[in-house]
Short mmCIF file of C-alpha atoms in Angstrom, two decimals:
data_model
loop_
_atom_site.label_atom_id
_atom_site.label_comp_id
_atom_site.label_asym_id
_atom_site.label_seq_id
_atom_site.Cartn_x
_atom_site.Cartn_y
_atom_site.Cartn_z
CA MET A 1 -28.95 23.25 -2.50
CA ILE A 2 -28.87 25.62 -5.43
CA VAL A 3 -28.84 29.15 -4.07
CA ALA A 4 -30.17 32.04 -6.12
CA GLU A 5 -31.03 35.71 -5.78
CA GLN A 6 -33.73 37.68 -7.49
CA LYS A 7 -32.63 40.11 -10.18
CA SER A 8 -33.34 43.79 -9.52
CA LEU A 9 -36.83 45.03 -10.32
CA ASP A 10 -35.30 47.46 -12.83
CA GLU A 11 -33.58 44.66 -14.73
CA ILE A 12 -36.75 42.56 -14.70
CA LYS A 13 -38.82 45.52 -15.94
CA THR A 14 -36.36 46.13 -18.77
CA MET A 15 -36.52 42.47 -19.81
CA LEU A 16 -40.31 42.49 -19.76
CA ALA A 17 -40.69 45.84 -21.57
CA PRO A 18 -41.72 44.33 -24.95
CA TYR A 19 -44.41 42.10 -23.41
CA GLN A 20 -47.90 42.75 -22.09
CA LYS A 21 -49.05 39.44 -20.59
CA VAL A 22 -46.56 37.78 -18.32
CA LEU A 23 -46.65 34.49 -16.45
CA ILE A 24 -44.29 34.35 -13.49
CA VAL A 25 -43.39 30.75 -12.70
CA GLY A 26 -41.79 29.88 -9.39
CA CYS A 27 -40.19 26.63 -8.36
CA GLY A 28 -41.01 24.69 -5.22
CA THR A 29 -37.57 23.23 -4.56
CA CYS A 30 -34.18 24.91 -3.90
CA VAL A 31 -35.21 28.48 -4.66
CA THR A 32 -38.23 28.17 -2.38
CA VAL A 33 -35.98 27.10 0.47
CA CYS A 34 -33.61 30.01 -0.15
CA PHE A 35 -36.50 32.49 -0.43
CA ALA A 36 -35.70 33.56 -3.97
CA GLY A 37 -38.32 32.00 -6.21
CA GLY A 38 -41.05 30.14 -4.35
CA GLU A 39 -44.78 30.80 -4.34
CA LYS A 40 -44.43 33.68 -1.91
CA GLU A 41 -41.70 35.41 -3.93
CA VAL A 42 -43.75 34.96 -7.10
CA ALA A 43 -46.69 36.72 -5.43
CA ILE A 44 -44.54 39.58 -4.14
CA LEU A 45 -42.85 40.13 -7.49
CA ALA A 46 -46.20 39.96 -9.31
CA SER A 47 -47.62 42.66 -7.02
CA ALA A 48 -44.55 44.81 -7.43
CA LEU A 49 -44.72 44.55 -11.22
CA ARG A 50 -48.45 45.31 -11.30
CA MET A 51 -47.91 48.38 -9.17
CA ALA A 52 -44.83 49.59 -11.00
CA THR A 53 -46.27 49.17 -14.48
CA GLY A 54 -49.57 50.65 -13.31
CA LEU A 55 -47.85 53.74 -11.96
CA GLU A 56 -46.07 54.12 -15.26
CA GLY A 57 -49.44 54.14 -17.03
CA ASN A 58 -49.06 50.86 -18.86
CA PRO A 59 -50.25 48.12 -16.49
CA LYS A 60 -49.15 44.67 -17.53
CA GLN A 61 -51.23 41.57 -16.96
CA ILE A 62 -49.26 39.45 -14.55
CA MET A 63 -50.24 35.86 -13.84
CA GLU A 64 -48.71 33.58 -11.27
CA ALA A 65 -47.87 29.90 -11.01
CA THR A 66 -45.44 27.75 -9.08
CA VAL A 67 -44.40 24.23 -10.03
CA GLN A 68 -42.90 21.72 -7.70
CA ARG A 69 -39.66 21.27 -9.64
CA GLN A 70 -39.05 23.36 -12.74
CA CYS A 71 -36.07 21.30 -13.89
CA GLU A 72 -38.28 18.35 -14.83
CA TYR A 73 -40.73 18.16 -17.71
CA GLU A 74 -43.40 16.25 -15.83
CA TYR A 75 -43.90 19.00 -13.24
CA ASN A 76 -44.01 21.76 -15.85
CA GLU A 77 -46.80 20.03 -17.75
CA ALA A 78 -49.13 21.35 -15.06
CA ILE A 79 -48.79 24.90 -16.39
CA ALA A 80 -48.82 24.13 -20.13
CA ASP A 81 -52.34 25.52 -20.51
CA LYS A 82 -51.49 28.82 -18.87
CA LEU A 83 -48.77 29.48 -21.42
CA LYS A 84 -51.40 29.91 -24.11
CA GLU A 85 -52.69 33.04 -22.37
CA VAL A 86 -49.41 34.97 -22.12
CA ASP A 87 -46.70 36.64 -24.24
CA VAL A 88 -43.76 35.60 -22.13
CA VAL A 89 -42.74 33.60 -19.07
CA LEU A 90 -40.58 34.99 -16.29
CA SER A 91 -39.06 32.08 -14.41
CA LEU A 92 -38.12 32.37 -10.77
CA ALA A 93 -36.28 29.04 -10.88
CA CYS A 94 -32.54 28.53 -11.14
CA GLY A 95 -30.87 28.58 -14.56
CA ILE A 96 -31.70 24.91 -14.96
CA GLY A 97 -35.40 25.58 -14.59
CA VAL A 98 -35.25 28.45 -17.08
CA GLN A 99 -33.54 26.23 -19.65
CA THR A 100 -35.93 23.34 -19.05
CA MET A 101 -38.87 25.65 -19.72
CA ASN A 102 -37.32 27.00 -22.93
CA GLU A 103 -36.56 23.49 -24.13
CA GLN A 104 -39.92 22.04 -23.18
CA PHE A 105 -41.98 24.94 -24.57
CA PRO A 106 -39.94 26.17 -27.53
CA GLU A 107 -42.74 28.38 -28.88
CA MET A 108 -42.66 30.43 -25.67
CA LEU A 109 -39.72 32.50 -24.44
CA THR A 110 -38.91 31.99 -20.77
CA LEU A 111 -36.81 34.75 -19.20
CA PRO A 112 -34.69 34.46 -16.03
CA GLY A 113 -35.93 36.38 -12.99
CA LEU A 114 -33.12 35.09 -10.77
CA ASN A 115 -29.36 35.01 -10.78
CA THR A 116 -28.28 31.48 -9.91
CA THR A 117 -25.39 32.09 -7.58
CA PHE A 118 -23.94 28.91 -6.09
CA LEU A 119 -24.30 25.49 -4.50
CA GLY A 120 -24.43 26.20 -0.85
CA GLN A 121 -25.77 25.94 2.60
CA PRO A 122 -27.81 28.22 4.86
CA THR A 123 -25.51 28.88 7.82
CA GLU A 124 -27.92 31.06 9.74
CA GLN A 125 -31.27 32.73 9.11
CA GLY A 126 -30.81 34.87 6.00
CA VAL A 127 -27.24 33.77 5.25
CA TRP A 128 -26.11 31.30 2.60
CA VAL A 129 -22.56 30.34 1.76
CA GLU A 130 -20.96 28.48 -1.12
CA ARG A 131 -19.88 24.94 -0.34
CA CYS A 132 -19.40 23.03 -3.62
CA GLN A 133 -18.28 23.81 -7.15
CA ALA A 134 -19.38 20.49 -8.64
CA CYS A 135 -15.82 19.83 -9.84
CA GLY A 136 -16.77 16.23 -10.50
CA ASN A 137 -14.01 14.62 -8.43
CA CYS A 138 -14.64 15.12 -4.72
CA VAL A 139 -11.56 15.80 -2.58
CA LEU A 140 -13.36 16.11 0.76
CA ALA A 141 -11.90 12.82 2.00
CA THR A 142 -8.42 14.36 2.06
CA THR A 143 -9.37 17.76 3.46
CA GLY A 144 -11.34 16.93 6.56
CA GLY A 145 -14.67 17.45 4.86
CA ILE A 146 -14.01 21.11 3.93
CA CYS A 147 -13.82 21.92 0.23
CA PRO A 148 -10.75 23.92 -0.87
CA ILE A 149 -12.02 24.15 -4.44
CA ALA A 150 -15.14 26.05 -3.45
CA ARG A 151 -13.96 27.71 -0.25
CA CYS A 152 -10.34 28.75 -0.89
CA SER A 153 -10.31 31.94 -2.97
CA LYS A 154 -7.61 30.45 -5.18
CA SER A 155 -8.90 26.85 -5.07
CA LEU A 156 -5.50 25.79 -3.75
CA LEU A 157 -4.90 22.10 -3.13
CA ASN A 158 -1.88 22.72 -0.91
CA GLY A 159 -2.77 25.68 1.23
CA PRO A 160 -2.83 27.79 3.22
CA CYS A 161 -1.12 30.44 1.12
CA GLY A 162 0.91 33.30 2.56
CA GLY A 163 -2.15 35.51 2.84
CA SER A 164 -3.79 33.54 5.64
CA GLN A 165 -3.88 35.54 8.84
CA GLY A 166 -5.95 35.22 11.97
CA GLY A 167 -8.10 32.57 10.27
CA LYS A 168 -9.11 34.97 7.51
CA CYS A 169 -8.50 35.05 3.79
CA GLU A 170 -6.44 37.91 2.40
CA ILE A 171 -9.15 38.87 -0.06
CA ASP A 172 -11.64 39.92 2.62
CA PRO A 173 -11.67 39.92 6.43
CA ASP A 174 -15.18 38.45 6.25
CA VAL A 175 -13.99 35.39 4.34
CA PRO A 176 -12.65 32.54 6.48
CA CYS A 177 -9.41 30.93 5.25
CA ALA A 178 -10.59 27.50 4.12
CA TRP A 179 -7.11 26.07 4.60
CA GLN A 180 -6.94 27.29 8.18
CA GLN A 181 -10.28 25.52 8.68
CA ILE A 182 -8.93 22.38 7.01
CA TYR A 183 -5.80 22.54 9.16
CA ASP A 184 -7.81 22.92 12.37
CA ARG A 185 -10.16 20.11 11.42
CA MET A 186 -7.37 17.69 10.45
CA LYS A 187 -5.57 18.54 13.68
CA ALA A 188 -8.71 17.80 15.69
CA LEU A 189 -9.07 14.52 13.83
CA GLY A 190 -5.43 13.64 14.56
CA ARG A 191 -4.76 13.40 10.83
CA LEU A 192 -2.36 16.28 10.19
CA GLU A 193 0.10 13.92 8.54
CA ALA A 194 -2.29 13.75 5.58
CA LEU A 195 -1.52 17.42 4.86
CA LEU A 196 2.20 16.73 4.56
CA GLU A 197 1.83 15.04 1.20
CA VAL A 198 1.95 17.24 -1.91
CA ALA A 199 -1.50 17.06 -3.48
CA GLU A 200 -1.25 16.30 -7.19
CA ALA A 201 -2.33 18.83 -9.78
CA LYS A 202 -6.04 18.41 -10.28
CA ASP A 203 -7.48 16.81 -13.39
CA TRP A 204 -10.14 19.33 -14.34
CA ARG A 205 -11.70 17.18 -17.04
CA THR A 206 -14.42 16.15 -14.63
CA SER A 207 -15.23 19.81 -14.03
CA ARG A 208 -16.80 22.28 -16.46
CA ASP A 209 -13.40 22.53 -18.15
CA GLY A 210 -14.02 19.19 -19.83
CA GLY A 211 -17.02 20.64 -21.62
CA PRO A 212 -20.71 20.43 -20.66
CA ARG A 213 -21.14 17.34 -18.51
CA LYS A 214 -23.53 14.46 -18.81
CA ILE A 215 -24.21 11.33 -16.79
CA VAL A 216 -25.70 8.27 -18.44
CA ARG A 217 -26.80 5.46 -16.11
CA GLU A 218 -27.47 2.44 -18.25
CA ASP A 219 -28.90 0.62 -15.25
CA LEU A 220 -31.63 3.23 -14.96
CA ARG A 221 -32.46 3.75 -18.62
CA LEU A 222 -35.69 2.39 -20.00
CA GLU A 223 -35.53 -0.21 -22.74
CA LYS A 224 -35.86 1.46 -26.09
CA MET B 1 25.01 22.07 -10.07
CA LYS B 2 21.69 21.66 -11.84
CA VAL B 3 21.51 24.67 -14.09
CA GLY B 4 24.62 26.79 -13.72
CA SER B 5 22.94 30.14 -13.24
CA ASN B 6 24.94 32.81 -11.46
CA LEU B 7 22.60 32.58 -8.47
CA GLU B 8 23.03 28.83 -8.24
CA LYS B 9 26.82 29.16 -8.51
CA ILE B 10 26.92 31.77 -5.75
CA LEU B 11 24.81 29.62 -3.45
CA THR B 12 26.55 26.33 -4.14
CA ALA B 13 29.93 28.01 -3.62
CA GLY B 14 28.73 28.99 -0.17
CA TYR B 15 28.66 32.74 -0.67
CA PHE B 16 25.98 34.77 1.06
CA ALA B 17 23.67 35.66 -1.83
CA ALA B 18 21.99 38.99 -2.48
CA THR B 19 19.13 39.22 -4.94
CA GLY B 20 17.10 42.24 -5.96
CA GLU B 21 13.73 42.91 -7.44
CA LEU B 22 12.45 44.96 -10.32
CA GLY B 23 8.81 45.81 -10.90
CA PRO B 24 8.00 46.20 -14.62
CA PRO B 25 6.15 49.35 -15.70
CA LYS B 26 2.43 49.69 -16.41
CA ASN B 27 3.26 50.67 -19.97
CA ALA B 28 5.47 49.65 -22.88
CA ASP B 29 8.46 51.83 -21.99
CA PRO B 30 11.78 49.94 -22.10
CA GLU B 31 13.69 52.93 -20.71
CA VAL B 32 12.21 52.47 -17.24
CA ILE B 33 13.57 48.95 -17.17
CA ARG B 34 17.01 50.02 -18.32
CA ARG B 35 17.19 52.78 -15.74
CA LYS B 36 16.15 50.53 -12.84
CA ALA B 37 18.32 47.67 -14.02
CA GLU B 38 21.41 49.90 -14.26
CA ILE B 39 20.95 50.83 -10.61
CA LEU B 40 20.86 47.17 -9.56
CA LYS B 41 23.63 45.97 -11.86
CA GLY B 42 26.67 44.69 -10.00
CA HIS B 43 24.99 45.06 -6.63
CA VAL B 44 23.00 41.82 -6.62
CA ASP B 45 23.49 38.31 -7.98
CA ALA B 46 20.16 38.09 -9.76
CA VAL B 47 17.11 40.30 -10.15
CA ASN B 48 13.56 39.04 -9.68
CA ILE B 49 11.05 40.39 -12.15
CA THR B 50 7.55 40.31 -10.80
CA ASP B 51 4.67 38.75 -12.74
CA ASN B 52 1.83 41.29 -12.65
CA GLN B 53 2.30 41.73 -8.92
CA THR B 54 -0.81 42.49 -6.88
CA ALA B 55 -2.73 41.51 -10.02
CA VAL B 56 -2.02 44.83 -11.74
CA VAL B 57 -1.26 44.62 -15.46
CA ARG B 58 2.41 45.28 -16.14
CA MET B 59 4.98 44.45 -18.77
CA SER B 60 5.51 40.69 -18.76
CA SER B 61 8.15 39.17 -16.54
CA ILE B 62 9.76 37.13 -19.31
CA SER B 63 10.09 40.04 -21.72
CA VAL B 64 11.76 42.16 -19.05
CA GLY B 65 13.96 39.16 -18.24
CA ILE B 66 15.17 39.10 -21.83
CA MET B 67 15.98 42.81 -21.63
CA LEU B 68 18.03 42.18 -18.50
CA LEU B 69 19.92 39.33 -20.13
CA ASN B 70 20.85 41.72 -22.92
CA MET B 71 22.18 44.13 -20.32
CA GLY B 72 24.33 41.42 -18.73
CA ILE B 73 22.15 41.11 -15.64
CA GLU B 74 20.84 37.74 -14.50
CA PRO B 75 17.07 37.69 -14.20
CA THR B 76 14.88 35.52 -12.00
CA ILE B 77 11.54 35.49 -13.72
CA GLN B 78 8.41 35.03 -11.65
CA MET B 79 5.49 32.90 -12.73
CA THR B 80 2.10 32.83 -11.06
CA CYS B 81 -0.81 30.42 -11.44
CA ARG B 82 -3.40 33.16 -11.45
CA ASP B 83 -3.36 34.11 -15.11
CA ARG B 84 -2.20 31.04 -16.98
CA ASN B 85 -3.15 27.40 -17.11
CA ARG B 86 -0.57 24.63 -17.40
CA ILE B 87 -0.56 24.92 -21.20
CA ALA B 88 0.28 28.62 -21.20
CA ILE B 89 2.82 28.32 -18.38
CA GLN B 90 4.77 25.52 -20.07
CA SER B 91 4.68 27.35 -23.38
CA ASP B 92 6.02 30.55 -21.79
CA LEU B 93 8.71 28.60 -19.97
CA LEU B 94 9.91 26.93 -23.18
CA GLY B 95 10.29 30.40 -24.60
CA ALA B 96 12.01 31.80 -21.51
CA ALA B 97 14.48 28.92 -21.52
CA ALA B 98 15.16 29.37 -25.23
CA PHE B 99 16.16 32.97 -24.52
CA GLY B 100 18.59 31.81 -21.83
CA ILE B 101 16.65 32.61 -18.68
CA LYS B 102 17.78 30.28 -15.90
CA ASN B 103 16.10 31.25 -12.64
CA LEU B 104 12.39 30.88 -12.04
CA LEU B 105 10.32 31.75 -8.97
CA CYS B 106 7.06 29.77 -8.78
CA LEU B 107 4.10 31.42 -7.06
CA SER B 108 0.37 30.94 -6.66
CA GLY B 109 -0.13 34.66 -7.26
CA ASP B 110 -2.10 37.41 -5.57
CA HIS B 111 -5.84 37.17 -6.03
CA GLN B 112 -7.15 39.56 -8.68
CA ARG B 113 -9.37 41.18 -6.05
CA PHE B 114 -6.40 43.44 -5.24
CA GLY B 115 -5.56 44.44 -8.76
CA ASN B 116 -6.81 46.76 -11.47
CA HIS B 117 -8.96 44.06 -13.10
CA PRO B 118 -11.02 42.62 -10.23
CA MET B 119 -13.62 41.62 -12.85
CA ALA B 120 -11.21 39.17 -14.49
CA LYS B 121 -11.65 35.40 -14.47
CA ASN B 122 -8.83 33.74 -12.57
CA VAL B 123 -7.18 30.48 -13.54
CA PHE B 124 -5.46 28.62 -10.68
CA ASP B 125 -5.36 25.48 -12.80
CA LEU B 126 -2.30 24.57 -10.72
CA ASP B 127 -1.23 25.88 -7.34
CA SER B 128 2.36 26.81 -6.52
CA MET B 129 3.05 23.23 -5.46
CA GLY B 130 1.79 21.84 -8.77
CA LEU B 131 3.79 24.48 -10.63
CA LEU B 132 6.99 23.54 -8.82
CA ARG B 133 6.51 19.87 -9.56
CA MET B 134 5.74 20.57 -13.21
CA VAL B 135 8.85 22.71 -13.69
CA ARG B 136 11.05 20.18 -11.92
CA ASP B 137 9.70 17.35 -14.05
CA MET B 138 10.24 19.36 -17.22
CA ARG B 139 13.88 19.76 -16.18
CA ASP B 140 14.72 16.45 -14.50
CA ALA B 141 12.38 13.99 -16.20
CA LYS B 142 12.14 15.86 -19.52
CA LYS B 143 8.41 15.55 -19.38
CA PHE B 144 5.50 17.89 -19.88
CA GLN B 145 2.96 18.01 -17.07
CA CYS B 146 0.77 15.54 -18.94
CA GLY B 147 3.61 13.01 -18.90
CA GLU B 148 4.57 13.38 -22.57
CA GLU B 149 8.29 13.37 -23.26
CA ILE B 150 9.97 16.64 -24.22
CA LYS B 151 11.94 15.76 -27.34
CA GLY B 152 14.92 18.05 -27.74
CA PRO B 153 16.19 20.56 -25.20
CA ALA B 154 14.04 20.70 -22.06
CA PRO B 155 13.70 23.96 -20.12
CA CYS B 156 16.20 23.95 -17.33
CA PHE B 157 15.56 26.30 -14.42
CA PHE B 158 17.03 26.89 -10.99
CA ILE B 159 13.69 26.65 -9.24
CA GLY B 160 12.56 29.03 -6.57
CA ALA B 161 9.57 29.13 -4.27
CA ALA B 162 8.17 31.68 -1.86
CA ALA B 163 7.53 31.12 1.82
CA ASN B 164 5.79 33.30 4.36
CA PRO B 165 7.01 32.41 7.85
CA PHE B 166 4.62 34.99 9.33
CA ALA B 167 1.32 33.75 7.92
CA ASP B 168 -0.96 31.45 9.86
CA PRO B 169 -0.91 28.74 11.05
CA PHE B 170 2.68 29.38 12.14
CA GLU B 171 3.32 25.78 13.21
CA PHE B 172 2.39 24.48 9.75
CA ARG B 173 4.64 26.88 7.80
CA PRO B 174 7.84 24.80 8.05
CA TYR B 175 5.91 21.75 6.86
CA ARG B 176 4.53 23.68 3.93
CA LEU B 177 8.09 24.63 3.05
CA ALA B 178 9.00 20.95 3.23
CA LYS B 179 6.23 20.27 0.72
CA LYS B 180 7.65 22.90 -1.62
CA VAL B 181 11.10 21.34 -1.35
CA ALA B 182 9.61 17.91 -2.05
CA ALA B 183 7.81 19.39 -5.05
CA GLY B 184 11.04 20.75 -6.50
CA ALA B 185 12.17 24.03 -4.90
CA ASP B 186 15.94 24.58 -5.07
CA PHE B 187 15.80 27.97 -3.37
CA VAL B 188 13.31 29.95 -1.37
CA GLN B 189 12.73 33.66 -1.03
CA THR B 190 10.72 34.57 2.03
CA GLN B 191 8.18 37.23 2.81
CA ILE B 192 9.81 40.41 4.11
CA VAL B 193 11.35 39.76 7.51
CA PHE B 194 10.87 42.40 10.18
CA ASN B 195 10.13 40.15 13.13
CA VAL B 196 13.57 38.57 13.39
CA PRO B 197 12.92 36.48 16.54
CA LYS B 198 9.89 34.88 14.93
CA PHE B 199 11.89 34.22 11.75
CA ARG B 200 14.65 32.66 13.85
CA GLU B 201 12.10 30.33 15.44
CA TYR B 202 10.81 29.43 11.98
CA MET B 203 14.32 28.69 10.73
CA GLN B 204 14.97 26.52 13.80
CA ARG B 205 11.90 24.44 12.94
CA VAL B 206 12.89 24.28 9.26
CA GLY B 207 16.27 22.99 10.40
CA ASP B 208 14.60 20.43 12.66
CA LEU B 209 12.83 19.06 9.58
CA GLY B 210 16.21 18.54 7.93
CA LEU B 211 15.54 21.02 5.15
CA LEU B 212 18.64 23.18 5.40
CA ASP B 213 20.73 20.78 3.32
CA LYS B 214 18.06 20.54 0.67
CA VAL B 215 17.17 24.13 -0.10
CA TYR B 216 18.79 27.56 -0.06
CA ILE B 217 16.77 30.05 1.96
CA LEU B 218 17.03 33.73 1.15
CA ALA B 219 15.44 36.00 3.72
CA GLY B 220 13.28 38.71 2.22
CA VAL B 221 14.11 42.23 3.36
CA SER B 222 12.82 45.64 2.37
CA PRO B 223 13.65 49.22 3.32
CA ILE B 224 10.68 51.08 4.75
CA ARG B 225 10.35 54.48 3.12
CA THR B 226 8.04 56.43 5.45
CA ALA B 227 6.42 56.11 8.87
CA GLY B 228 3.09 55.78 7.08
CA ALA B 229 4.37 52.83 5.07
CA ALA B 230 5.58 51.15 8.27
CA LYS B 231 2.21 51.62 9.90
CA TYR B 232 0.38 50.41 6.78
CA MET B 233 2.47 47.24 6.56
CA ALA B 234 2.05 46.65 10.28
CA THR B 235 -1.73 46.91 10.26
CA GLN B 236 -3.15 46.55 6.75
CA VAL B 237 -1.20 43.85 4.91
CA PRO B 238 -2.27 40.26 5.65
CA GLY B 239 0.73 38.02 6.26
CA MET B 240 3.08 40.89 7.23
CA ASP B 241 4.54 41.13 10.71
CA VAL B 242 6.11 44.52 11.48
CA PRO B 243 7.03 44.94 15.15
CA GLU B 244 5.92 48.16 16.82
CA GLU B 245 9.58 49.03 17.42
CA TYR B 246 10.14 49.75 13.71
CA VAL B 247 6.98 51.79 13.35
CA ARG B 248 8.14 53.90 16.30
CA ARG B 249 11.66 54.30 14.93
CA MET B 250 10.28 55.53 11.62
CA GLU B 251 8.05 58.00 13.45
CA ASP B 252 10.91 59.17 15.65
CA ALA B 253 13.17 59.65 12.63
CA VAL B 254 11.39 62.88 11.69
CA LYS B 255 11.04 64.26 15.23
CA GLY B 256 12.05 67.89 15.33
CA ILE B 257 11.84 68.30 11.57
CA PRO B 258 9.06 70.74 10.64
CA LYS B 259 6.23 69.23 8.58
CA GLU B 260 6.82 71.83 5.86
CA ASP B 261 10.37 70.64 5.30
CA LYS B 262 9.33 67.72 3.16
CA ALA B 263 12.76 67.09 1.69
CA ALA B 264 14.38 66.82 5.12
CA ARG B 265 11.65 64.49 6.38
CA LYS B 266 11.98 62.30 3.30
CA ALA B 267 15.74 62.11 3.75
CA ALA B 268 15.40 61.28 7.46
CA TRP B 269 12.85 58.56 6.79
CA GLU B 270 14.89 57.03 4.00
CA GLU B 271 18.02 57.05 6.13
CA GLU B 272 16.21 55.29 8.98
CA GLY B 273 14.54 52.85 6.59
CA ILE B 274 17.86 51.86 5.07
CA ARG B 275 19.44 51.63 8.53
CA ILE B 276 16.71 49.25 9.75
CA CYS B 277 17.03 47.15 6.59
CA VAL B 278 20.79 46.82 7.03
CA GLU B 279 20.36 45.86 10.70
CA ILE B 280 17.88 43.17 9.73
CA ILE B 281 20.25 41.80 7.08
CA GLN B 282 23.00 41.59 9.68
CA ARG B 283 20.71 39.83 12.15
CA VAL B 284 19.25 37.28 9.70
CA ARG B 285 22.75 36.54 8.44
CA GLU B 286 23.55 35.18 11.90
CA ILE B 287 20.68 32.68 11.72
CA PRO B 288 21.80 29.17 10.72
CA GLY B 289 20.51 28.19 7.32
CA VAL B 290 20.03 31.68 5.90
CA ALA B 291 21.89 31.51 2.60
CA GLY B 292 21.28 35.07 1.47
CA VAL B 293 18.91 37.98 1.32
CA HIS B 294 16.33 39.00 -1.22
CA ILE B 295 16.09 42.78 -1.20
CA MET B 296 12.73 44.09 -2.30
CA ALA B 297 12.87 47.81 -2.97
CA ILE B 298 10.27 48.15 -5.68
CA GLU B 299 10.00 51.76 -6.89
CA TRP B 300 13.01 52.56 -4.70
CA GLU B 301 15.75 50.70 -6.51
CA GLU B 302 18.20 53.49 -5.61
CA ALA B 303 18.25 52.18 -2.04
CA VAL B 304 19.70 48.80 -3.03
CA PRO B 305 23.33 49.84 -3.74
CA GLU B 306 23.45 51.67 -0.41
CA ILE B 307 21.94 48.73 1.48
CA VAL B 308 24.32 46.11 0.09
CA LYS B 309 27.29 48.43 0.63
CA ARG B 310 26.44 49.11 4.27
CA ALA B 311 25.61 45.46 4.88
CA GLY B 312 29.11 44.53 3.74
CA LEU B 313 27.86 42.56 0.76
CA LEU B 314 30.05 44.28 -1.83
CA PRO B 315 31.70 43.48 -4.08
CA ARG B 316 29.51 40.66 -5.28
CA PRO B 317 31.58 37.50 -5.84
CA GLN B 318 32.45 36.56 -9.40
CA VAL B 319 31.83 32.84 -9.84
#
């Protein structure tokens, strides 16, 4: 899923300073699951902003809404009417949701209330870790299902580097060495010989390096 | 002979090689380079020039390499994948080759987390393996990494790689070296060796893989300067293996010298550090397949002449 974190209240207050009527719009998908921008977080942030701006003597009008999936026009239509009543929208969706809102409702500015952090997995209650960098050319088949692009600090294709010790990455004792994990997994699978081949330099064109990406599926497009 | 650098000639002639290392300054002062280089001159066969080591901004490796060439000292420039993509690396290597630089050490590079710009964006377009293969193909196939032919003189380097026998997983390390050899490494400089028995075991396994005829292995060594440095390397540096014995010897070196007598303590530590370094050189020299030593005495270049002298490595052969 897309994992995000809420921006600090101070940053949000600074962004909202020029506006009086604010609609906070949550999203019911990834950011709800990672407790960053669902209905509950919208309500908590709305209360916090009402209190904070009230204490400062200039209470803002804060309205709340949550759509099922802010990255798609059809779900955002549900709140189109509410936009007429406010000066600005604060989105608690990922960066995709924020951009969808700005594109769909160009007359209204939608501000980001979250920092979109990574594509990851909840590993335990309250902990999320990065798992994928969307490089566009999956290598998991050759690395025992553990991604070196996202999980090795240097995105090495032929690790582990000389800084791997005790299963940890040299950059931080809390970071597991992805290549130690890959090694252990390939060993358990009886496939260590696959790590003896030099992995070719990666073609990054499929990644962000090739420019903003787009997929067109002719088989799914509607007849024009 | 692939390139004809002094280092390659020494190694192919079967001499026990000695290389040194020079850390460029964090400013634009050429005098620092000249002073350090003069100390190393004549005592080693080639001098490595680090490429923004530990991700701290320093004078560029290639520019210092050119200064060394002008002083009659053979440089081994270092190139990491951290700061440059394949376009920038190849461009810099064309330039380095045009100036006459012949030895190149290919590294992934320390993560910028350790350096003075932890907020920087890193590159790692290639890893060290991809870098080795690219440099070999530029030399042997006269091709850029993209496959396009290099028309005119191609950059021709004696290609080095790093190896850390002490990092985990230990049993994979010889295989990773084999990958580096397959990717193009002509010589290897290892992480600093303190744990000689473990290094011997590593070299045995490297030999079992049939690599000793394919690559020249230079054991990394370094004089420890203080007991604190020994302890720090033993406990705080990932991938370093400093046996307790050396930490204790460094501590014992200043026994009986009052704490106030800083000069005497410094001298005692430095003497013991050099002594340990020389012992390690003599021990690794006995290990089959060790073709030389790479002496890393960054910010203590003065130790190098003394180390090579005591280790019986002088005079350096003229080839």
